[in-house]
Short mmCIF file of N, CA and C in Angstrom, two decimals:
data_model
loop_
_atom_site.label_atom_id
_atom_site.label_comp_id
_atom_site.label_asym_id
_atom_site.label_seq_id
_atom_site.Cartn_x
_atom_site.Cartn_y
_atom_site.Cartn_z
N MET F 13 86.78 52.51 62.41
CA MET F 13 85.62 50.87 62.62
C MET F 13 84.59 51.36 62.53
N ALA F 14 83.51 50.88 62.19
CA ALA F 14 82.29 50.86 61.74
C ALA F 14 81.91 50.61 63.17
N ILE F 15 81.01 51.04 63.85
CA ILE F 15 79.83 50.62 64.87
C ILE F 15 79.08 50.03 63.92
N PRO F 16 78.84 48.29 64.54
CA PRO F 16 77.49 47.88 64.76
C PRO F 16 76.00 48.85 64.68
N LEU F 17 75.51 48.15 63.89
CA LEU F 17 74.02 48.87 62.91
C LEU F 17 73.38 48.84 64.78
N PRO F 18 73.14 47.45 65.43
CA PRO F 18 72.16 47.77 66.21
C PRO F 18 72.88 48.91 67.71
N SER F 19 74.42 49.34 68.26
CA SER F 19 75.44 49.71 68.18
C SER F 19 74.34 51.07 68.12
N GLN F 20 74.18 51.27 67.23
CA GLN F 20 73.91 52.64 66.15
C GLN F 20 73.26 53.11 66.50
N ILE F 21 72.12 52.00 66.56
CA ILE F 21 70.63 52.60 66.98
C ILE F 21 70.78 52.56 68.16
N GLU F 22 70.78 51.89 68.99
CA GLU F 22 71.36 51.94 70.91
C GLU F 22 71.41 53.39 71.66
N ASN F 23 72.45 54.22 70.72
CA ASN F 23 72.68 55.60 70.82
C ASN F 23 72.47 56.16 70.55
N GLU F 24 71.20 56.08 69.50
CA GLU F 24 70.01 57.06 68.21
C GLU F 24 68.69 56.99 69.08
N PHE F 25 69.06 56.14 69.88
CA PHE F 25 67.40 55.53 70.88
C PHE F 25 68.14 57.01 72.33
N ALA F 26 68.67 56.02 72.89
CA ALA F 26 69.19 56.84 73.96
C ALA F 26 69.29 58.70 73.74
N CYS F 27 69.44 59.07 72.46
CA CYS F 27 69.09 60.34 72.71
C CYS F 27 67.06 61.35 72.15
N LEU F 28 67.46 59.94 72.48
CA LEU F 28 65.46 60.40 72.31
C LEU F 28 65.37 60.93 73.31
N SER F 29 64.30 61.41 73.27
CA SER F 29 63.21 62.05 75.01
C SER F 29 62.40 61.11 75.59
N PRO F 30 62.53 60.43 76.87
CA PRO F 30 61.68 59.53 77.45
C PRO F 30 60.35 58.79 77.10
N GLU F 31 60.07 60.19 76.28
CA GLU F 31 58.42 60.06 76.17
C GLU F 31 58.48 59.54 74.13
N ASP F 32 59.54 59.98 73.17
CA ASP F 32 59.62 59.83 72.60
C ASP F 32 59.78 57.95 72.52
N GLN F 33 60.42 57.74 72.61
CA GLN F 33 61.75 56.48 73.51
C GLN F 33 60.26 55.03 74.02
N LEU F 34 59.58 55.76 74.59
CA LEU F 34 58.62 55.07 74.88
C LEU F 34 57.29 54.85 73.27
N GLY F 35 57.13 55.43 72.89
CA GLY F 35 56.50 55.91 72.03
C GLY F 35 57.07 54.03 70.44
N LEU F 36 58.35 55.24 70.56
CA LEU F 36 59.31 54.26 68.96
C LEU F 36 59.33 52.91 70.19
N LEU F 37 59.46 52.69 71.13
CA LEU F 37 59.46 51.02 72.04
C LEU F 37 57.80 50.49 71.39
N GLU F 38 57.13 51.61 71.89
CA GLU F 38 55.37 50.24 71.24
C GLU F 38 55.49 50.00 70.14
N ARG F 39 55.74 51.41 69.07
CA ARG F 39 54.88 51.27 67.65
C ARG F 39 56.35 49.88 67.52
N LEU F 40 57.85 49.52 68.15
CA LEU F 40 58.52 48.22 67.15
C LEU F 40 57.58 47.14 67.57
N ILE F 41 57.18 46.79 69.30
CA ILE F 41 56.58 45.98 70.36
C ILE F 41 55.20 45.71 68.82
N HIS F 42 54.57 46.53 68.23
CA HIS F 42 53.53 46.21 67.34
C HIS F 42 53.76 45.91 66.92
N ARG F 43 54.92 46.23 65.47
CA ARG F 43 55.65 45.79 64.11
C ARG F 43 55.77 43.55 64.90
N VAL F 44 56.52 44.02 65.47
CA VAL F 44 57.37 42.15 66.15
C VAL F 44 55.73 41.35 66.34
N ARG F 45 54.52 42.42 67.11
CA ARG F 45 53.25 40.58 67.38
C ARG F 45 53.13 41.21 66.26
N LEU F 46 52.81 42.42 64.95
CA LEU F 46 51.82 41.95 63.82
C LEU F 46 53.00 40.58 63.35
N ASN F 47 54.24 41.06 63.06
CA ASN F 47 55.00 39.40 62.43
C ASN F 47 55.29 38.30 63.53
N VAL F 48 54.67 37.96 64.91
CA VAL F 48 54.95 37.36 64.70
C VAL F 48 53.67 36.17 65.24
N SER F 49 53.21 37.15 64.67
CA SER F 49 51.16 36.38 64.46
C SER F 49 50.85 36.20 63.08
N LYS F 50 51.67 36.44 61.68
CA LYS F 50 51.89 35.80 60.98
C LYS F 50 52.65 33.86 60.86
N ARG F 51 53.02 34.54 62.02
CA ARG F 51 54.15 32.60 61.78
C ARG F 51 53.45 31.70 61.75
N PRO F 52 52.26 31.32 62.78
CA PRO F 52 51.85 29.88 62.78
C PRO F 52 50.96 29.15 61.02
N ALA F 53 50.81 30.66 60.64
CA ALA F 53 50.40 30.38 59.42
C ALA F 53 50.86 29.32 58.81
N THR F 54 51.99 30.49 58.69
CA THR F 54 53.88 30.12 57.65
C THR F 54 54.40 28.55 57.51
N TRP F 55 54.26 28.65 59.54
CA TRP F 55 54.75 27.39 60.03
C TRP F 55 53.97 25.74 59.54
N ASP F 56 52.66 25.76 60.07
CA ASP F 56 51.38 24.65 59.46
C ASP F 56 51.65 25.19 58.24
N ALA F 57 51.74 25.55 57.42
CA ALA F 57 51.71 25.28 55.80
C ALA F 57 53.44 24.88 55.51
N ASP F 58 53.98 25.65 55.80
CA ASP F 58 55.81 24.39 55.75
C ASP F 58 56.34 22.93 56.64
N LEU F 59 54.87 22.87 57.88
CA LEU F 59 54.50 21.19 58.37
C LEU F 59 54.08 21.02 56.77
N SER F 60 52.75 20.77 56.04
CA SER F 60 52.53 20.41 55.63
C SER F 60 53.15 19.80 55.18
N ALA F 61 53.69 21.13 53.83
CA ALA F 61 54.26 20.96 52.61
C ALA F 61 55.81 19.64 53.14
N MET F 62 55.77 19.75 53.73
CA MET F 62 56.87 18.96 53.77
C MET F 62 56.58 17.88 54.47
N ALA F 63 54.91 17.38 54.49
CA ALA F 63 54.74 15.78 55.03
C ALA F 63 53.83 15.19 53.52
N ILE F 64 54.67 15.70 52.69
CA ILE F 64 53.89 15.41 51.90
C ILE F 64 54.64 15.29 50.57
N ASP F 65 56.03 16.04 50.57
CA ASP F 65 57.37 16.02 50.32
C ASP F 65 58.27 14.43 50.27
N PRO F 66 57.84 13.61 49.22
CA PRO F 66 58.27 12.41 48.94
C PRO F 66 60.00 11.94 49.38
N GLN F 67 60.71 13.40 49.79
CA GLN F 67 62.27 13.01 50.28
C GLN F 67 62.11 13.29 51.04
N VAL F 68 61.73 13.84 51.82
CA VAL F 68 61.55 14.34 53.77
C VAL F 68 60.56 12.76 53.67
N GLN F 69 59.12 12.21 53.59
CA GLN F 69 58.96 11.29 53.71
C GLN F 69 60.16 9.64 53.64
N ARG F 70 61.15 9.23 52.49
CA ARG F 70 62.22 8.90 51.95
C ARG F 70 62.93 9.01 53.81
N GLU F 71 63.23 10.03 53.62
CA GLU F 71 64.16 10.53 55.21
C GLU F 71 63.28 9.39 56.32
N ILE F 72 62.45 10.66 56.45
CA ILE F 72 61.84 10.16 58.29
C ILE F 72 62.10 8.40 58.11
N SER F 73 61.18 7.52 56.74
CA SER F 73 61.06 6.22 56.88
C SER F 73 62.36 5.49 56.93
N GLN F 74 64.06 5.91 56.85
CA GLN F 74 65.17 5.95 57.11
C GLN F 74 65.09 6.27 58.26
N ILE F 75 64.45 7.35 59.16
CA ILE F 75 65.42 7.56 60.69
C ILE F 75 64.20 5.93 61.49
N ASN F 76 62.57 5.65 60.83
CA ASN F 76 62.71 4.98 61.82
C ASN F 76 62.98 3.47 61.86
N LYS F 77 63.75 2.81 60.33
CA LYS F 77 64.32 2.19 60.44
C LYS F 77 65.43 1.63 61.27
N GLU F 78 66.01 2.61 61.14
CA GLU F 78 67.10 2.76 61.73
C GLU F 78 67.40 3.40 63.12
N PHE F 79 66.04 3.04 63.67
CA PHE F 79 65.31 3.19 65.10
C PHE F 79 64.65 2.20 65.40
N SER F 80 64.48 0.83 64.80
CA SER F 80 63.42 0.26 64.77
C SER F 80 64.48 -0.74 65.79
N GLY F 81 65.31 -1.04 66.41
CA GLY F 81 66.17 -1.86 67.32
C GLY F 81 66.11 -1.26 68.62
N SER F 82 64.57 -0.08 68.60
CA SER F 82 65.54 1.01 69.99
C SER F 82 63.26 0.44 70.72
N GLU F 83 62.94 -0.22 69.73
CA GLU F 83 61.17 -0.41 70.22
C GLU F 83 61.20 -1.18 70.68
N SER F 84 61.65 -2.28 71.19
CA SER F 84 62.27 -3.14 72.51
C SER F 84 62.67 -2.72 73.33
N ASP F 85 62.97 -1.48 73.42
CA ASP F 85 63.69 -1.33 75.10
C ASP F 85 62.59 -1.45 76.06
N GLY F 86 61.62 -1.82 76.55
CA GLY F 86 60.94 -1.99 77.52
C GLY F 86 59.65 -0.40 77.57
N LEU F 87 59.96 0.71 77.30
CA LEU F 87 59.23 1.08 76.89
C LEU F 87 58.02 1.47 76.10
N LYS F 88 56.68 1.79 76.18
CA LYS F 88 55.80 1.62 75.73
C LYS F 88 55.15 2.38 74.58
N LYS F 89 54.80 2.13 73.26
CA LYS F 89 54.27 3.20 72.61
C LYS F 89 52.83 4.22 73.42
N HIS F 90 52.98 4.68 73.11
CA HIS F 90 51.25 5.85 73.40
C HIS F 90 50.63 6.07 72.06
#
């Protein structure tokens, strides 16, 4: 049975010196931070594309119709 990749990485990591472990962690954290910092631009672009998509607009309209009866539930709109 093959060892899952994360377990293999963890086993190899344990063989490194503490200094090398720290260096590797710092490089990995830097890489993850770069990837995370790129997400908001993608997120905004995806949301903008969804907002103008006719199919998404139809679906939102249908959802609004389905829940229109709950608008008189005593809660105020803000």
